[in-house]
XYZ file of C-alpha atoms in Angstrom:
752
model
C -24.349 -10.167 -61.065
C -25.265 -8.323 -57.875
C -26.563 -4.740 -57.951
C -24.226 -1.809 -56.572
C -25.040 0.055 -53.517
C -27.593 -2.412 -52.382
C -27.173 -4.785 -49.395
C -26.562 -8.425 -49.853
C -29.353 -9.460 -48.037
C -31.464 -7.590 -50.589
C -29.954 -8.340 -53.876
C -31.346 -10.798 -56.074
C -29.044 -12.729 -58.708
C -29.712 -14.541 -62.079
C -28.263 -17.938 -62.616
C -29.153 -20.694 -64.997
C -31.220 -23.491 -63.530
C -30.483 -27.254 -64.145
C -32.588 -27.443 -67.421
C -30.580 -24.635 -68.775
C -33.214 -22.039 -68.191
C -32.431 -18.869 -65.845
C -33.846 -18.121 -62.774
C -33.642 -15.778 -60.117
C -32.337 -16.389 -56.663
C -31.564 -14.340 -53.439
C -27.968 -13.363 -53.202
C -27.823 -15.544 -49.907
C -29.236 -18.823 -50.818
C -27.829 -22.358 -50.490
C -27.725 -23.401 -54.323
C -24.839 -20.843 -54.297
C -22.889 -22.807 -52.258
C -19.822 -24.431 -53.747
C -19.341 -28.216 -52.918
C -16.201 -28.120 -50.862
C -15.074 -30.443 -48.027
C -13.122 -28.622 -45.057
C -11.069 -30.993 -43.269
C -10.998 -30.559 -39.484
C -8.068 -29.430 -37.484
C -5.442 -31.664 -35.945
C -2.941 -30.311 -33.357
C 0.762 -30.912 -33.727
C 2.047 -34.368 -32.484
C 3.866 -34.497 -29.235
C 5.892 -37.403 -30.076
C 7.053 -36.423 -33.351
C 7.044 -39.711 -35.139
C 7.084 -39.461 -39.212
C 4.027 -40.694 -39.807
C 1.832 -38.326 -37.348
C 4.265 -35.157 -38.357
C 3.404 -36.130 -42.384
C -0.180 -36.362 -40.995
C -0.355 -33.192 -39.410
C 1.619 -31.145 -42.105
C -1.054 -32.678 -44.857
C -4.002 -31.751 -42.769
C -2.591 -28.305 -42.290
C -1.818 -27.678 -45.991
C -5.520 -28.444 -46.876
C -6.727 -26.151 -44.283
C -4.490 -23.158 -45.690
C -5.398 -23.954 -49.181
C -9.262 -24.007 -48.385
C -9.262 -21.219 -46.069
C -7.165 -18.959 -48.739
C -9.675 -20.118 -51.416
C -12.508 -19.009 -49.041
C -11.078 -15.566 -48.420
C -10.515 -15.011 -52.020
C -14.136 -15.298 -52.746
C -16.242 -12.334 -53.478
C -18.656 -10.926 -50.975
C -21.833 -12.795 -51.874
C -20.142 -15.960 -52.672
C -17.976 -15.694 -49.179
C -21.018 -15.328 -47.240
C -23.193 -18.063 -48.941
C -20.135 -20.292 -48.181
C -20.048 -19.263 -44.573
C -23.350 -19.450 -43.995
C -24.570 -22.844 -45.708
C -21.103 -24.907 -45.375
C -21.369 -27.041 -42.217
C -17.715 -28.469 -42.714
C -16.459 -25.058 -42.851
C -17.884 -24.377 -39.216
C -16.479 -27.973 -38.082
C -12.997 -26.980 -39.329
C -13.119 -23.851 -37.451
C -14.580 -25.037 -34.362
C -12.024 -27.876 -34.208
C -9.225 -25.387 -34.407
C -10.427 -23.244 -31.607
C -10.958 -26.371 -29.530
C -7.600 -27.993 -30.140
C -5.163 -25.238 -31.096
C -2.159 -25.111 -28.885
C -2.541 -22.319 -26.312
C 0.552 -20.178 -25.149
C 1.622 -22.203 -22.050
C 0.970 -25.552 -24.010
C 4.868 -25.930 -24.591
C 4.747 -29.655 -25.212
C 2.090 -29.297 -27.851
C 4.278 -26.540 -29.787
C 5.820 -27.593 -32.977
C 9.563 -28.766 -32.683
C 10.537 -28.658 -36.190
C 10.744 -25.375 -38.292
C 8.526 -26.759 -40.925
C 5.731 -27.632 -38.540
C 5.992 -24.360 -36.784
C 5.878 -22.320 -40.133
C 2.495 -24.492 -41.099
C 1.178 -23.885 -37.655
C 1.670 -20.282 -38.029
C 0.121 -20.421 -41.472
C -2.783 -21.910 -40.139
C -3.255 -19.463 -37.168
C -3.429 -16.431 -39.507
C -5.836 -18.241 -41.999
C -8.288 -18.699 -39.429
C -8.029 -15.476 -37.792
C -8.320 -13.874 -40.967
C -11.419 -15.960 -41.652
C -12.917 -14.903 -38.526
C -12.026 -11.172 -38.907
C -14.106 -11.139 -42.330
C -17.084 -13.263 -40.789
C -17.324 -10.503 -38.005
C -17.148 -7.385 -40.862
C -20.665 -6.689 -42.088
C -19.342 -3.727 -44.415
C -16.232 -4.491 -46.680
C -16.683 -1.639 -48.891
C -19.480 0.525 -50.024
C -20.710 -2.074 -52.687
C -20.013 -4.913 -50.374
C -21.938 -5.097 -47.235
C -24.903 -6.256 -45.259
C -27.744 -4.505 -43.232
C -26.544 -4.291 -39.736
C -29.729 -5.936 -38.331
C -29.619 -8.592 -40.875
C -25.744 -9.252 -40.107
C -26.715 -9.579 -36.363
C -29.448 -12.107 -37.248
C -27.268 -14.174 -39.513
C -24.326 -14.710 -37.062
C -26.614 -15.309 -34.237
C -29.274 -17.708 -35.731
C -26.455 -20.018 -37.504
C -24.247 -19.910 -34.819
C -21.439 -18.229 -36.328
C -20.302 -16.836 -33.182
C -21.360 -17.531 -29.602
C -20.063 -16.828 -26.058
C -17.370 -19.855 -25.930
C -16.102 -19.358 -29.578
C -15.408 -15.318 -28.498
C -13.745 -16.638 -25.551
C -11.556 -19.019 -27.496
C -10.868 -16.378 -30.128
C -9.817 -13.981 -27.209
C -7.361 -16.514 -25.710
C -5.840 -17.820 -29.098
C -5.599 -14.492 -30.916
C -5.227 -12.067 -28.019
C -1.594 -11.512 -27.843
C -0.534 -9.171 -30.564
C -4.080 -8.667 -32.131
C -5.801 -7.234 -29.149
C -7.310 -4.096 -31.132
C -8.637 -5.897 -34.167
C -10.436 -8.531 -31.701
C -11.702 -5.441 -29.588
C -13.250 -4.340 -32.913
C -14.698 -7.545 -33.988
C -16.282 -8.421 -30.589
C -17.604 -4.911 -30.137
C -19.045 -5.152 -33.666
C -20.737 -8.198 -32.964
C -21.955 -7.382 -29.740
C -23.399 -4.071 -31.115
C -25.171 -5.653 -34.024
C -26.734 -8.375 -31.919
C -27.615 -7.380 -28.282
C -28.990 -10.826 -27.703
C -25.059 -11.649 -26.937
C -25.287 -9.547 -23.942
C -28.317 -11.814 -22.657
C -26.076 -14.838 -23.685
C -23.113 -13.614 -21.621
C -25.485 -13.001 -18.655
C -26.526 -16.818 -18.947
C -22.905 -17.900 -19.145
C -21.397 -16.214 -16.049
C -23.131 -18.767 -13.659
C -21.593 -21.514 -15.933
C -18.313 -19.723 -15.576
C -18.585 -19.879 -11.447
C -19.329 -23.345 -11.443
C -15.813 -23.822 -12.751
C -14.748 -22.754 -9.270
C -17.351 -25.260 -7.575
C -16.085 -27.948 -9.437
C -12.341 -27.495 -8.824
C -13.663 -26.999 -4.909
C -15.381 -30.234 -5.126
C -12.698 -32.174 -6.742
C -10.117 -30.872 -4.295
C -12.371 -31.683 -1.200
C -12.776 -28.253 -0.158
C -16.662 -27.939 -0.705
C -19.772 -29.668 0.702
C -23.020 -29.183 -0.864
C -26.323 -28.922 0.508
C -27.388 -30.444 3.859
C -24.734 -33.111 3.761
C -22.440 -30.422 5.547
C -24.346 -30.171 8.439
C -24.822 -34.054 8.918
C -22.287 -36.591 10.258
C -20.407 -38.662 7.652
C -21.115 -42.185 7.433
C -18.604 -44.782 8.489
C -19.372 -46.526 4.991
C -19.436 -43.554 3.058
C -17.020 -42.727 0.418
C -14.228 -40.436 1.355
C -13.739 -37.247 -0.802
C -10.044 -37.162 -2.171
C -8.239 -34.163 -1.448
C -5.476 -32.496 -3.345
C -2.646 -34.810 -1.261
C -4.611 -37.981 -1.675
C -5.717 -38.035 -5.216
C -3.550 -39.497 -8.315
C -1.012 -37.361 -9.790
C -3.095 -37.482 -13.076
C -5.990 -36.120 -11.398
C -4.210 -33.421 -9.660
C -2.559 -32.424 -13.154
C -5.795 -32.270 -14.943
C -7.309 -30.005 -12.048
C -4.416 -27.547 -12.523
C -4.664 -27.631 -16.389
C -8.333 -26.976 -16.135
C -7.951 -24.211 -13.713
C -4.989 -22.577 -15.670
C -7.190 -22.741 -19.089
C -10.234 -21.323 -17.372
C -8.657 -18.481 -15.794
C -6.464 -17.529 -18.881
C -9.641 -17.397 -20.975
C -11.481 -15.358 -18.714
C -8.712 -12.874 -18.403
C -8.262 -12.381 -21.928
C -11.879 -11.886 -22.751
C -12.341 -9.296 -19.851
C -9.051 -7.820 -21.091
C -9.962 -7.461 -24.833
C -13.807 -6.784 -24.088
C -13.898 -4.524 -20.966
C -17.594 -3.940 -21.469
C -18.245 -7.355 -20.383
C -16.618 -6.538 -16.776
C -20.185 -5.117 -15.633
C -22.025 -8.316 -16.618
C -19.428 -10.271 -14.485
C -19.812 -7.949 -11.529
C -23.380 -7.974 -11.469
C -23.083 -11.924 -10.748
C -20.875 -11.271 -7.657
C -18.051 -12.548 -9.663
C -15.504 -10.656 -7.994
C -16.245 -12.154 -4.347
C -16.300 -15.569 -5.441
C -13.004 -15.107 -7.227
C -11.470 -14.142 -3.861
C -13.104 -16.652 -1.683
C -12.009 -19.423 -4.588
C -8.248 -17.917 -4.563
C -7.997 -18.125 -0.648
C -9.122 -21.601 -0.473
C -7.682 -23.226 -3.223
C -4.430 -21.802 -4.016
C -2.727 -22.599 -0.673
C -3.926 -26.203 -0.919
C -2.876 -26.960 -4.379
C 0.618 -25.296 -3.635
C 0.993 -27.289 -0.622
C 0.090 -30.451 -2.771
C 2.859 -29.679 -5.170
C 5.627 -28.900 -2.778
C 4.988 -31.944 -0.241
C 4.010 -34.582 -2.786
C 6.736 -36.931 -4.184
C 6.531 -36.645 -8.134
C 8.341 -39.495 -10.230
C 8.715 -36.751 -13.141
C 10.215 -33.611 -11.792
C 9.303 -32.128 -15.484
C 5.691 -32.748 -14.666
C 6.044 -31.058 -11.056
C 7.706 -27.882 -12.584
C 5.283 -27.717 -15.274
C 2.489 -27.938 -12.802
C 3.940 -25.406 -10.820
C 4.424 -22.814 -13.483
C 0.649 -23.509 -14.753
C -0.612 -22.728 -11.073
C 1.411 -19.612 -10.899
C 0.249 -18.395 -14.187
C -3.489 -19.201 -12.935
C -2.960 -17.182 -9.810
C -1.614 -14.230 -11.500
C -4.449 -14.391 -14.331
C -6.859 -14.380 -11.309
C -5.396 -11.552 -9.449
C -5.316 -9.435 -12.783
C -8.866 -10.598 -13.409
C -9.876 -9.052 -9.923
C -8.095 -5.809 -10.924
C -9.855 -5.418 -14.453
C -13.086 -5.896 -12.709
C -12.228 -3.165 -10.127
C -10.762 -0.774 -12.570
C -13.533 -0.787 -15.226
C -16.484 -0.855 -12.635
C -15.265 1.397 -10.019
C -12.353 3.328 -10.495
C -12.393 3.940 -14.194
C -15.880 5.960 -14.008
C -14.165 8.065 -10.955
C -11.145 8.766 -13.128
C -13.365 9.884 -15.887
C -15.208 12.138 -13.762
C -18.728 10.543 -14.365
C -21.765 11.161 -12.328
C -22.158 9.678 -8.748
C -18.469 9.693 -8.274
C -19.170 9.139 -4.452
C -21.354 5.979 -5.187
C -18.486 4.282 -7.173
C -15.811 5.176 -4.517
C -17.804 3.774 -1.547
C -18.213 0.551 -3.846
C -14.367 0.594 -4.488
C -13.862 0.841 -0.706
C -16.277 -1.647 0.017
C -14.547 -4.218 -2.153
C -11.054 -3.334 -0.808
C -12.713 -3.913 2.950
C -13.985 -7.342 1.566
C -10.608 -8.273 0.842
C -8.866 -7.830 4.086
C -10.136 -11.506 5.305
C -8.551 -13.192 2.373
C -5.184 -12.646 3.541
C -3.358 -14.477 0.904
C -5.364 -13.058 -1.903
C -4.847 -9.605 -0.515
C -1.145 -9.825 -0.173
C -0.802 -11.488 -3.828
C -3.034 -8.688 -5.073
C -1.030 -5.762 -3.427
C 2.198 -7.170 -4.948
C 0.839 -6.675 -8.525
C -1.248 -3.647 -7.902
C -0.550 -1.864 -4.463
C -3.796 -0.663 -3.109
C -1.830 2.216 -1.855
C -1.754 3.383 -5.604
C -5.470 2.832 -5.993
C -6.101 4.787 -2.723
C -3.834 7.525 -3.844
C -5.797 8.046 -6.923
C -8.984 7.819 -5.259
C -8.033 10.900 -2.730
C -6.791 12.766 -5.882
C -10.122 12.312 -7.520
C -12.394 12.858 -4.212
C -10.236 14.709 -1.610
C -13.410 14.049 1.032
C -12.657 10.334 1.489
C -12.019 9.458 5.100
C -8.473 9.000 5.923
C -9.572 6.753 8.854
C -11.079 4.350 6.594
C -7.919 4.484 4.333
C -5.458 3.975 7.058
C -7.519 0.976 8.216
C -7.258 -0.400 4.657
C -3.437 0.128 4.565
C -2.898 -1.426 8.014
C -5.069 -4.393 6.918
C -2.505 -4.721 3.930
C 0.387 -4.721 6.098
C -1.286 -7.426 8.591
C -2.032 -9.641 5.468
C 1.851 -9.682 4.339
C 2.701 -10.363 7.685
C 0.059 -13.176 8.258
C 1.355 -15.088 5.167
C 4.950 -14.654 6.450
C 6.260 -12.591 3.750
C 7.951 -9.317 3.506
C 7.491 -6.647 0.760
C 10.586 -5.184 -1.141
C 11.452 -1.530 -0.334
C 9.976 -0.685 -4.029
C 6.767 -2.203 -2.758
C 6.645 -0.639 0.583
C 7.152 2.950 -0.825
C 5.722 2.748 -4.508
C 5.676 5.803 -6.700
C 2.038 7.179 -6.620
C 0.529 7.490 -9.930
C -0.742 10.608 -10.952
C -4.428 11.143 -11.954
C -3.783 12.306 -15.417
C -1.564 9.242 -16.357
C -4.005 6.669 -14.721
C -6.841 8.298 -16.597
C -5.020 8.090 -20.334
C -4.716 4.405 -20.031
C -7.342 1.969 -18.883
C -4.852 -0.117 -16.909
C -1.534 0.849 -18.338
C -0.237 2.527 -15.385
C -0.650 -0.654 -13.176
C 0.277 -3.160 -15.944
C 3.955 -2.131 -16.055
C 4.486 -3.112 -12.520
C 6.222 -6.652 -11.839
C 3.734 -9.347 -11.810
C 3.551 -11.326 -8.504
C 2.659 -14.664 -9.420
C 4.132 -14.586 -12.859
C 7.785 -13.596 -11.251
C 8.152 -17.258 -10.973
C 8.296 -17.308 -15.035
C 10.523 -14.369 -15.730
C 14.007 -14.224 -15.681
C 15.084 -12.793 -12.144
C 16.985 -9.568 -11.492
C 19.859 -9.041 -9.307
C 19.649 -9.440 -5.714
C 21.208 -7.597 -2.875
C 24.484 -9.029 -2.714
C 26.338 -8.124 0.570
C 23.138 -6.467 2.208
C 22.107 -7.455 5.643
C 19.409 -10.092 5.870
C 16.123 -7.900 6.216
C 14.296 -11.108 7.566
C 14.536 -12.595 11.215
C 16.526 -15.850 12.114
C 12.909 -17.651 12.557
C 11.608 -16.363 9.203
C 14.807 -17.438 7.524
C 14.682 -20.791 8.772
C 11.026 -21.086 7.613
C 12.228 -20.049 4.183
C 14.921 -22.727 4.178
C 12.824 -25.535 5.763
C 10.171 -24.937 3.215
C 12.754 -25.283 0.399
C 14.568 -28.104 1.565
C 11.142 -30.065 1.804
C 11.117 -29.759 -1.898
C 14.491 -30.041 -2.508
C 16.228 -31.834 0.085
C 19.521 -32.605 -1.652
C 20.488 -29.068 -1.580
C 22.685 -27.641 1.151
C 21.750 -24.856 3.373
C 24.590 -22.684 2.563
C 23.785 -23.169 -1.217
C 20.344 -22.177 -0.395
C 21.446 -19.214 1.698
C 23.095 -17.935 -1.305
C 20.279 -18.324 -3.751
C 18.054 -16.753 -1.248
C 20.247 -13.426 -0.968
C 20.764 -13.576 -4.615
C 16.930 -13.496 -5.309
C 15.755 -10.991 -2.492
C 14.595 -13.762 -0.273
C 12.019 -14.888 -2.423
C 11.628 -18.675 -1.795
C 9.257 -19.251 -4.818
C 11.639 -17.561 -7.317
C 14.417 -19.993 -5.671
C 12.507 -22.825 -6.231
C 11.225 -22.150 -9.617
C 14.884 -20.817 -11.141
C 16.502 -24.371 -9.696
C 13.760 -26.586 -11.058
C 14.243 -24.911 -14.415
C 18.054 -24.643 -13.923
C 17.946 -20.906 -14.572
C 20.183 -20.018 -11.878
C 22.928 -16.719 -12.028
C 26.046 -17.317 -13.145
C 27.464 -16.643 -9.702
C 25.146 -19.424 -8.242
C 26.050 -22.000 -11.112
C 29.844 -22.028 -10.009
C 28.737 -23.142 -6.271
C 28.634 -25.992 -4.880
C 24.906 -27.227 -4.408
C 25.805 -29.463 -1.226
C 27.655 -26.724 0.348
C 26.873 -26.404 4.227
C 25.994 -23.358 6.137
C 29.050 -21.497 7.249
C 29.527 -21.451 10.802
C 29.192 -18.203 12.659
C 32.164 -16.989 14.784
C 31.093 -16.087 18.110
C 31.568 -12.378 18.847
C 33.205 -11.317 22.061
C 30.721 -10.581 24.645
C 29.871 -6.825 24.731
C 30.300 -6.886 28.523
C 33.878 -7.657 28.215
C 34.617 -4.468 26.173
C 32.371 -1.957 27.590
C 33.422 1.147 29.048
C 31.676 3.703 31.443
C 31.811 5.878 34.208
C 30.821 3.450 36.759
C 33.688 1.091 35.913
C 35.516 -0.270 38.830
C 33.273 1.334 41.584
C 32.106 -0.730 44.670
C 28.789 -1.608 42.605
C 30.310 -2.663 39.519
C 28.980 -6.450 39.189
C 30.877 -7.106 36.175
C 34.484 -6.692 37.680
C 33.552 -7.421 41.563
C 32.345 -10.673 42.746
C 31.493 -9.201 46.110
C 29.114 -6.462 46.753
C 27.979 -4.963 50.057
C 24.271 -5.815 49.683
C 23.405 -3.433 52.724
C 24.259 -0.546 50.838
C 21.571 -1.512 48.095
C 17.741 -1.562 48.425
C 14.724 -0.972 46.609
C 12.047 1.758 47.391
C 12.001 3.069 51.074
C 14.656 1.697 53.409
C 13.389 -0.509 56.268
C 13.545 0.795 59.643
C 14.271 4.376 58.619
C 12.129 7.006 60.302
C 11.279 9.932 57.529
C 10.748 12.501 60.040
C 14.410 11.914 61.409
C 15.908 11.871 58.046
C 14.406 15.184 56.987
C 15.620 16.785 60.682
C 19.017 15.721 60.505
C 20.925 18.911 59.392
C 24.246 17.429 59.564
C 25.002 18.525 55.881
C 24.399 22.249 56.972
C 26.982 22.089 59.702
C 29.216 20.591 57.329
C 29.000 23.564 55.064
C 29.062 26.592 57.663
C 32.765 26.314 58.109
C 33.325 26.636 54.315
C 31.061 29.816 54.187
C 32.557 31.368 57.485
C 35.900 31.430 55.397
C 34.377 34.223 52.899
C 32.999 36.498 55.856
C 35.862 38.758 55.659
C 36.860 40.013 52.555
C 40.368 42.123 52.283
C 40.608 43.664 48.863
C 44.164 45.678 49.931
C 46.223 45.491 52.815
C 48.029 48.800 53.716
C 51.587 47.849 55.244
C 52.966 50.203 57.763
C 56.556 51.377 57.714
C 58.774 48.964 59.637
C 56.336 46.083 59.001
C 56.731 43.163 56.424
C 54.516 41.572 54.235
C 54.835 38.166 56.310
C 53.166 39.707 59.338
C 50.064 39.585 57.504
C 50.460 36.334 55.890
C 51.699 37.758 52.572
C 54.299 35.735 50.515
C 57.325 37.799 49.428
C 57.567 38.635 45.854
C 57.856 36.060 43.535
C 59.536 36.777 39.922
C 57.460 33.806 38.392
C 54.331 34.642 39.894
C 51.265 34.511 37.222
C 49.106 37.546 38.009
C 46.903 36.705 34.876
C 43.725 36.375 36.903
C 44.497 38.461 39.776
C 41.481 40.945 40.636
C 43.518 43.271 42.571
C 41.644 46.963 42.336
C 44.626 49.284 41.655
C 43.886 52.906 42.474
C 40.402 52.007 44.039
C 40.875 53.812 47.186
C 42.165 57.032 45.604
C 40.177 60.307 45.941
C 39.581 60.590 42.235
C 38.676 56.893 41.616
C 35.236 55.511 41.358
C 33.408 53.715 44.327
C 34.598 50.230 43.236
C 34.949 48.851 46.586
C 31.472 50.484 47.696
C 29.504 47.205 47.298
C 27.520 45.008 49.230
C 29.578 43.266 51.668
C 29.320 39.384 51.809
C 26.222 37.905 53.334
C 25.964 34.525 54.823
C 23.075 32.633 53.531
C 20.367 32.568 55.737
C 19.905 28.882 55.778
C 23.337 28.512 57.559
C 22.676 31.088 59.936
C 21.995 29.834 63.376
C 21.915 31.511 67.017
C 25.959 30.853 67.399
C 26.683 34.748 66.953
C 26.105 37.049 69.774
C 23.005 39.004 69.571
C 24.600 42.564 69.582
C 26.498 41.309 66.785
C 23.591 40.200 64.718
C 21.503 43.365 65.517
C 24.557 45.491 64.206
C 24.497 43.497 60.887
C 20.484 44.211 60.559
C 21.513 47.843 61.136
C 23.918 47.725 58.459
C 21.421 46.111 55.974
C 18.845 48.739 56.687
C 21.248 51.339 56.246
C 22.174 49.830 52.771
C 18.820 49.420 51.497
C 18.039 53.325 52.231
C 21.394 54.272 50.402
C 20.053 52.154 47.700
C 17.680 54.229 45.777
C 17.251 52.204 42.555
C 16.507 49.038 44.427
C 14.235 46.691 42.614
C 10.797 47.134 44.553
C 8.640 43.557 43.921
C 5.341 45.724 44.870
C 5.123 49.520 44.350
C 3.269 51.958 46.263
C -0.603 52.033 44.999
C -0.796 55.665 45.663
C 2.046 56.398 43.604
C 0.794 54.393 40.835
C -2.427 56.259 40.942
C -0.837 59.712 40.742
C 0.991 58.485 37.692
C -2.239 57.164 35.888
C -3.979 60.618 36.540
C -0.952 62.412 35.270
C -1.220 60.424 31.885
C -5.079 61.115 31.832
C -4.311 64.971 32.083
C -1.613 64.904 29.559
C -4.095 62.993 27.072
C -6.976 65.307 27.530
C -4.731 68.445 26.993
C -3.824 67.091 23.428
C -5.465 69.136 20.367
C -8.652 67.363 19.312
C -9.366 65.092 22.505
C -12.971 64.359 22.900
C -13.720 63.002 26.178
C -15.908 59.968 25.986
C -19.665 60.338 26.158
C -21.624 58.726 28.612
C -24.372 56.632 27.567
C -27.922 57.697 27.682
C -30.550 54.711 27.145
C -33.244 56.119 29.272
C -34.170 58.969 26.953
C -37.582 60.657 27.248
C -40.784 59.782 28.283
C -43.052 57.726 26.047
C -44.657 59.793 23.375
C -42.152 62.665 23.188
C -39.793 61.083 20.842
C -36.209 60.009 21.210
C -32.989 61.784 20.170
C -30.647 60.073 17.705
C -27.966 59.796 20.210
C -30.655 57.736 22.309
C -31.485 55.598 19.603
C -27.891 54.695 18.913
C -27.165 53.990 22.589
C -30.040 51.525 22.964
C -28.931 49.789 19.745
C -25.511 49.621 21.021
C -26.341 48.223 24.118
C -29.163 45.789 22.572
C -25.950 44.508 20.505
C -23.489 44.070 23.151
C -25.511 43.128 26.139
C -24.318 39.649 25.822
C -20.391 40.701 26.705
C -21.545 41.651 30.061
C -24.598 41.335 32.566
C -25.853 37.860 33.349
C -24.956 36.328 30.413
C -21.544 35.120 31.155
C -22.064 34.239 35.002
C -19.552 31.474 34.353
C -16.870 33.535 33.011
C -17.065 36.022 35.646
C -17.696 33.239 38.661
C -14.398 32.014 37.294
C -12.899 35.144 37.362
C -13.718 36.052 40.874
C -12.783 32.565 42.219
C -9.450 32.965 40.846
C -9.092 36.489 42.402
C -10.061 34.707 45.947
C -13.291 36.512 45.969
C -15.220 33.117 46.487
C -13.991 30.430 48.952
C -13.471 27.297 47.270
């Protein structure tokens, strides 16, 4: 038996030999392995014939029984079986290679019995790998960490491809356990980091191979040489066979899903991918490949619409995973260190902004990235963490995002235009949680759509709406434009979401009731605005909307031809027209005294009218009484000077001037625009005298900076005056020549 409290790699056991004699062996020895054959895994059959179903159930039952037996073994026996049994490793490897992924809908078991058996196999395989990644099960059963690292590395119990498959198969629902497993593997055996570093170039070759298959990349010097006439033409996504196109999309979907699952579960690997320039390669690949594959799926005629629908969903899933992978790399290598307050925060911020700037030429990728993870949120977090970020640079990035949306012909929803800025605390608490709750851009086609803006005015222009309709009708020509308009309105004018839901027959109930061949409704022409307009110029001589003929001689643009400007300015006819009006106001009579025997009609006054309204009369009742105020002693009416001309006699004008001079002399409180300077000096002298008579007044002492002769010493007052002059000499003297020169020039002392 194994000794307690001793690592398994140091334990020795005594067992009977072939001849019956006991002999001592290490606890980990090939002779201690049990003879058991583990069968390889076979995936569930697609057709579902009885023979294939029976074969799958039998193989699955064998695997479950063998793995349950393996998990029930004690610690030393388990590790002997794991290390030295090659059939066990083949069984586990076959499951990692052939087990259906989350998007393999056709490979999922159809019957409940097969589904239950598949779940049991899945659980047993995961528990086996979990125990294989644990070097310490209890205080008595454990391996030395260094020896554990050597065992799993030298015997290929774990390698980078296996770890990638583990993440994509078991990551959903077991992310925390998988994270602990992979972290323990990389911690106990750092050689896996070097293996990962060598694996990243191989992962990058996935992008190159897809580009090469689609005819989007030329290698080496052949790109600069002309193509020969007999050279084999590289097929493109539009010309290759449907099977080749399906294989490329399936390959891309599996690769992007696996990479994202690995980086999501083990974020420490992001730095390794980032060091190889994976982010820049990913964005350029996305910008080049995705539009080409989408165009091929839209334009090509598929015999099987189900295949077209499946490929479209897988391509959309690949787009989403590539965008999320880019976000993971940015978050864990640039943004997360800033949120955690590590050293060199400015360096990480600069690197993040450089990556955002490199996204600007990739219009399609930038719009899809901003749809899932708005750049405004990342920039807001960055500004909260580092307020010294250049606002001009961030504004340039946000304008680039707007330009990317416009260039791809898409519009953002109101929630995307004005997103709720995340706080710095909430962002630092979860690695990617704050952004992971946002609606996924490419995956929106796989989710159940929400209610659209029914009844809302279309936010798109007529040209953009026609572009969306033509895009959908190219793929679905049998549908009417009226039905498609209703679908676009329901799903917020997202053409991709409309196409996906039509193909999957997942339309809203209100759309299912509509006729799919419904034509576009005919718009009623609204009456002309000009026919209903009203304005102050209606029916005038220049109303061209109601008059057929207008006197064009009275209409000109700019200066009128043949007109002398000097004559027009010297024409004072309008002054003569106004003179008669003002002459009527020269004589103002407030009261008329009627002598006895005279009537009111003599003076042009009407007789008394009983119904006369005197509300607004200004009669000065009692104004001429002896005890009354001088209500009538006011300035008489004066004709404006512009209307005065030499029409009156000179003696009359002299009389008026005398009256004005007398009025000015009598007006003691007149407003003097310029007062007498002598009077102003007297007032200032009086104020100074009054100030000096106040108690405690000390006259200002004159400055004495000359002082005594050299060698006789200086008084304190002289010392203080000199220091004051030294401190204030820049205020005057020649130190402000420009200011004093401007001051003299403003006063007119210097001729300009």
